[in-house]
mmCIF file of N, CA and C in Angstrom:
data_model
loop_
_atom_site.group_PDB
_atom_site.id
_atom_site.type_symbol
_atom_site.label_atom_id
_atom_site.label_comp_id
_atom_site.label_asym_id
_atom_site.label_seq_id
_atom_site.Cartn_x
_atom_site.Cartn_y
_atom_site.Cartn_z
ATOM 1 N N MET Y 1 263.269 219.643 13.808
ATOM 2 C CA MET Y 1 263.538 220.900 14.145
ATOM 3 C C MET Y 1 263.592 221.708 15.173
ATOM 4 N N LYS Y 2 262.554 220.575 16.112
ATOM 5 C CA LYS Y 2 262.351 221.612 17.380
ATOM 6 C C LYS Y 2 263.784 221.358 18.220
ATOM 7 N N LYS Y 3 264.215 219.965 18.155
ATOM 8 C CA LYS Y 3 265.338 219.833 18.754
ATOM 9 C C LYS Y 3 266.764 220.812 18.491
ATOM 10 N N VAL Y 4 266.557 221.121 17.176
ATOM 11 C CA VAL Y 4 267.522 222.101 16.654
ATOM 12 C C VAL Y 4 267.730 223.591 17.226
ATOM 13 N N LEU Y 5 266.402 223.852 17.549
ATOM 14 C CA LEU Y 5 265.630 225.058 17.878
ATOM 15 C C LEU Y 5 266.045 224.956 19.714
ATOM 16 N N LEU Y 6 265.907 223.929 20.157
ATOM 17 C CA LEU Y 6 266.255 223.784 21.642
ATOM 18 C C LEU Y 6 267.502 224.005 21.915
ATOM 19 N N LEU Y 7 268.380 222.892 21.059
ATOM 20 C CA LEU Y 7 269.704 223.608 21.195
ATOM 21 C C LEU Y 7 270.574 224.780 20.817
ATOM 22 N N ALA Y 8 270.055 225.563 20.298
ATOM 23 C CA ALA Y 8 270.558 226.586 19.858
ATOM 24 C C ALA Y 8 270.149 227.718 20.710
ATOM 25 N N ALA Y 9 269.024 227.536 21.298
ATOM 26 C CA ALA Y 9 268.799 228.649 22.479
ATOM 27 C C ALA Y 9 269.276 228.214 23.741
ATOM 28 N N LEU Y 10 269.625 226.677 24.151
ATOM 29 C CA LEU Y 10 270.499 226.448 24.994
ATOM 30 C C LEU Y 10 271.945 227.004 24.843
ATOM 31 N N PHE Y 11 272.397 226.919 23.648
ATOM 32 C CA PHE Y 11 273.934 227.578 23.203
ATOM 33 C C PHE Y 11 273.841 229.164 23.443
ATOM 34 N N LEU Y 12 272.969 229.797 23.061
ATOM 35 C CA LEU Y 12 272.935 231.349 23.156
ATOM 36 C C LEU Y 12 272.714 231.774 24.514
ATOM 37 N N GLY Y 13 271.803 230.600 25.383
ATOM 38 C CA GLY Y 13 271.488 231.095 26.704
ATOM 39 C C GLY Y 13 273.178 230.965 27.501
ATOM 40 N N THR Y 14 273.574 229.698 27.269
ATOM 41 C CA THR Y 14 274.669 229.851 28.292
ATOM 42 C C THR Y 14 275.999 230.704 27.779
ATOM 43 N N THR Y 15 276.114 231.041 26.703
ATOM 44 C CA THR Y 15 276.764 232.454 26.254
ATOM 45 C C THR Y 15 276.533 233.313 26.733
ATOM 46 N N ALA Y 16 275.254 233.815 27.033
ATOM 47 C CA ALA Y 16 275.173 234.958 27.751
ATOM 48 C C ALA Y 16 275.114 235.149 28.925
ATOM 49 N N MET Y 17 275.049 233.992 29.714
ATOM 50 C CA MET Y 17 275.735 233.942 31.070
ATOM 51 C C MET Y 17 276.777 233.958 31.326
ATOM 52 N N VAL Y 18 277.495 233.373 30.282
ATOM 53 C CA VAL Y 18 279.350 233.178 30.649
ATOM 54 C C VAL Y 18 279.601 234.781 30.259
ATOM 55 N N ASN Y 19 278.817 235.421 29.445
ATOM 56 C CA ASN Y 19 279.567 236.915 29.289
ATOM 57 C C ASN Y 19 278.957 237.537 30.247
ATOM 58 N N ALA Y 20 277.912 237.405 30.684
ATOM 59 C CA ALA Y 20 277.656 238.171 31.831
ATOM 60 C C ALA Y 20 278.439 238.196 32.981
ATOM 61 N N GLN Y 21 279.201 237.032 33.465
ATOM 62 C CA GLN Y 21 280.119 236.739 34.562
ATOM 63 C C GLN Y 21 281.342 237.733 34.532
ATOM 64 N N GLU Y 22 281.963 237.918 32.781
ATOM 65 C CA GLU Y 22 283.197 238.363 32.835
ATOM 66 C C GLU Y 22 283.274 239.673 33.426
ATOM 67 N N PRO Y 23 282.160 240.854 33.306
ATOM 68 C CA PRO Y 23 282.609 242.211 34.217
ATOM 69 C C PRO Y 23 282.588 242.103 35.819
ATOM 70 N N ALA Y 24 282.155 240.941 35.920
ATOM 71 C CA ALA Y 24 281.920 240.962 37.817
ATOM 72 C C ALA Y 24 283.291 240.283 37.813
ATOM 73 N N LYS Y 25 284.051 239.315 37.276
ATOM 74 C CA LYS Y 25 285.651 238.591 37.547
ATOM 75 C C LYS Y 25 286.384 239.679 37.640
ATOM 76 N N LYS Y 26 285.953 240.864 36.522
ATOM 77 C CA LYS Y 26 287.005 241.985 36.486
ATOM 78 C C LYS Y 26 287.226 243.048 37.367
ATOM 79 N N GLU Y 27 285.855 242.912 37.733
ATOM 80 C CA GLU Y 27 285.613 244.476 39.150
ATOM 81 C C GLU Y 27 286.182 243.412 40.273
ATOM 82 N N ALA Y 28 286.136 242.117 40.555
ATOM 83 C CA ALA Y 28 286.787 241.452 41.552
ATOM 84 C C ALA Y 28 288.116 241.650 41.902
ATOM 85 N N LYS Y 29 288.560 241.613 40.334
ATOM 86 C CA LYS Y 29 290.178 241.492 40.149
ATOM 87 C C LYS Y 29 290.549 242.855 40.802
ATOM 88 N N LYS Y 30 290.001 244.037 40.544
ATOM 89 C CA LYS Y 30 290.323 245.441 40.502
ATOM 90 C C LYS Y 30 290.057 245.547 41.936
ATOM 91 N N GLU Y 31 288.950 245.001 42.665
ATOM 92 C CA GLU Y 31 288.893 245.085 44.077
ATOM 93 C C GLU Y 31 290.213 244.800 45.071
ATOM 94 N N MET Y 32 290.640 243.370 44.966
ATOM 95 C CA MET Y 32 291.305 242.565 45.294
ATOM 96 C C MET Y 32 292.893 243.539 45.043
ATOM 97 N N LYS Y 33 293.159 244.172 43.852
ATOM 98 C CA LYS Y 33 294.150 244.945 43.542
ATOM 99 C C LYS Y 33 294.326 246.132 44.754
ATOM 100 N N LYS Y 34 293.110 246.726 44.878
ATOM 101 C CA LYS Y 34 292.608 248.155 45.495
ATOM 102 C C LYS Y 34 293.465 247.787 46.994
ATOM 103 N N GLU Y 35 292.713 246.649 47.779
ATOM 104 C CA GLU Y 35 293.177 246.022 49.004
ATOM 105 C C GLU Y 35 294.372 245.779 49.153
ATOM 106 N N ALA Y 36 295.155 245.073 48.161
ATOM 107 C CA ALA Y 36 296.425 244.676 48.430
ATOM 108 C C ALA Y 36 297.049 245.972 48.311
ATOM 109 N N LYS Y 37 296.920 247.066 47.701
ATOM 110 C CA LYS Y 37 297.460 248.426 47.735
ATOM 111 C C LYS Y 37 297.602 249.042 49.069
ATOM 112 N N LYS Y 38 296.285 248.975 49.640
ATOM 113 C CA LYS Y 38 295.932 249.781 50.780
ATOM 114 C C LYS Y 38 296.736 249.089 52.297
ATOM 115 N N VAL Y 39 296.946 247.782 52.008
ATOM 116 C CA VAL Y 39 297.654 246.664 53.084
ATOM 117 C C VAL Y 39 299.095 247.144 52.863
ATOM 118 N N GLU Y 40 299.683 247.324 51.647
ATOM 119 C CA GLU Y 40 301.174 247.488 51.622
ATOM 120 C C GLU Y 40 301.477 248.834 52.097
ATOM 121 N N LYS Y 41 300.651 249.945 51.739
ATOM 122 C CA LYS Y 41 300.672 251.556 52.192
ATOM 123 C C LYS Y 41 300.775 251.507 53.592
ATOM 124 N N LYS Y 42 299.888 250.766 54.356
ATOM 125 C CA LYS Y 42 299.583 250.710 55.671
ATOM 126 C C LYS Y 42 301.079 250.131 56.429
ATOM 127 N N ALA Y 43 301.636 249.115 55.869
ATOM 128 C CA ALA Y 43 302.826 248.340 56.569
ATOM 129 C C ALA Y 43 304.030 249.286 56.241
ATOM 130 N N GLU Y 44 304.079 250.005 54.941
ATOM 131 C CA GLU Y 44 305.013 251.158 54.913
ATOM 132 C C GLU Y 44 304.794 252.156 56.133
ATOM 133 N N ALA Y 45 303.949 252.767 56.242
ATOM 134 C CA ALA Y 45 303.347 253.309 57.246
ATOM 135 C C ALA Y 45 303.966 253.179 58.676
ATOM 136 N N LYS Y 46 303.874 251.655 58.793
ATOM 137 C CA LYS Y 46 304.330 251.371 60.044
ATOM 138 C C LYS Y 46 305.441 250.992 60.449
ATOM 139 N N ALA Y 47 306.119 250.219 59.335
ATOM 140 C CA ALA Y 47 307.567 250.345 58.929
ATOM 141 C C ALA Y 47 308.221 251.956 59.225
ATOM 142 N N ASP Y 48 307.805 252.759 58.684
ATOM 143 C CA ASP Y 48 308.343 253.997 58.805
ATOM 144 C C ASP Y 48 308.124 254.781 60.200
ATOM 145 N N ALA Y 49 307.096 254.619 60.730
ATOM 146 C CA ALA Y 49 306.672 255.162 62.361
ATOM 147 C C ALA Y 49 307.536 254.366 62.926
ATOM 148 N N LYS Y 50 308.058 252.975 63.063
ATOM 149 C CA LYS Y 50 309.144 252.267 63.825
ATOM 150 C C LYS Y 50 310.620 252.284 63.487
ATOM 151 N N ALA Y 51 310.786 252.911 62.482
ATOM 152 C CA ALA Y 51 311.976 253.150 62.183
ATOM 153 C C ALA Y 51 312.706 254.228 62.740
ATOM 154 N N PRO Y 52 313.872 254.064 63.415
ATOM 155 C CA PRO Y 52 314.383 255.382 64.278
ATOM 156 C C PRO Y 52 314.869 256.098 63.744
ATOM 157 N N ALA Y 53 315.120 257.436 63.932
ATOM 158 C CA ALA Y 53 315.013 258.713 63.464
ATOM 159 C C ALA Y 53 316.494 258.544 62.872
ATOM 160 N N ALA Y 54 316.651 259.309 61.747
ATOM 161 C CA ALA Y 54 318.185 259.269 61.032
ATOM 162 C C ALA Y 54 318.913 260.440 61.627
ATOM 163 N N ALA Y 55 320.685 259.964 61.768
ATOM 164 C CA ALA Y 55 321.288 260.895 62.698
ATOM 165 C C ALA Y 55 321.470 262.287 61.775
ATOM 166 N N PRO Y 56 321.340 263.106 62.467
ATOM 167 C CA PRO Y 56 321.703 264.668 61.380
ATOM 168 C C PRO Y 56 322.882 264.424 60.959
ATOM 169 N N ALA Y 57 322.848 265.144 59.709
ATOM 170 C CA ALA Y 57 324.141 265.204 58.743
ATOM 171 C C ALA Y 57 324.950 265.958 59.339
ATOM 172 N N ALA Y 58 326.301 265.767 58.926
ATOM 173 C CA ALA Y 58 327.342 266.339 59.592
ATOM 174 C C ALA Y 58 327.736 267.557 59.258
ATOM 175 N N PRO Y 59 328.202 268.770 59.725
ATOM 176 C CA PRO Y 59 328.084 269.709 59.242
ATOM 177 C C PRO Y 59 329.230 270.042 58.019
ATOM 178 N N ALA Y 60 328.871 270.688 56.778
ATOM 179 C CA ALA Y 60 330.215 270.604 55.902
ATOM 180 C C ALA Y 60 331.305 271.757 56.556
ATOM 181 N N LYS Y 61 332.823 270.780 55.941
ATOM 182 C CA LYS Y 61 333.886 271.399 56.516
ATOM 183 C C LYS Y 61 334.276 272.892 55.304
ATOM 184 N N LYS Y 62 335.021 273.819 55.777
ATOM 185 C CA LYS Y 62 335.217 275.054 54.783
ATOM 186 C C LYS Y 62 336.568 274.625 54.789
#
């Protein structure tokens, strides 16, 4: 009987620890996505700054 109770306690403890890790994993993924978006926006800003100015539009003919 004692072994059964110890096994049940071990199982429940392990389950509780695994479930406690899930929100932390999700939070880490969110942070990674945010960082990736920031890097992407910075790269776009640099590319826009380095791009030559567009030629002015030709005047419309009458």
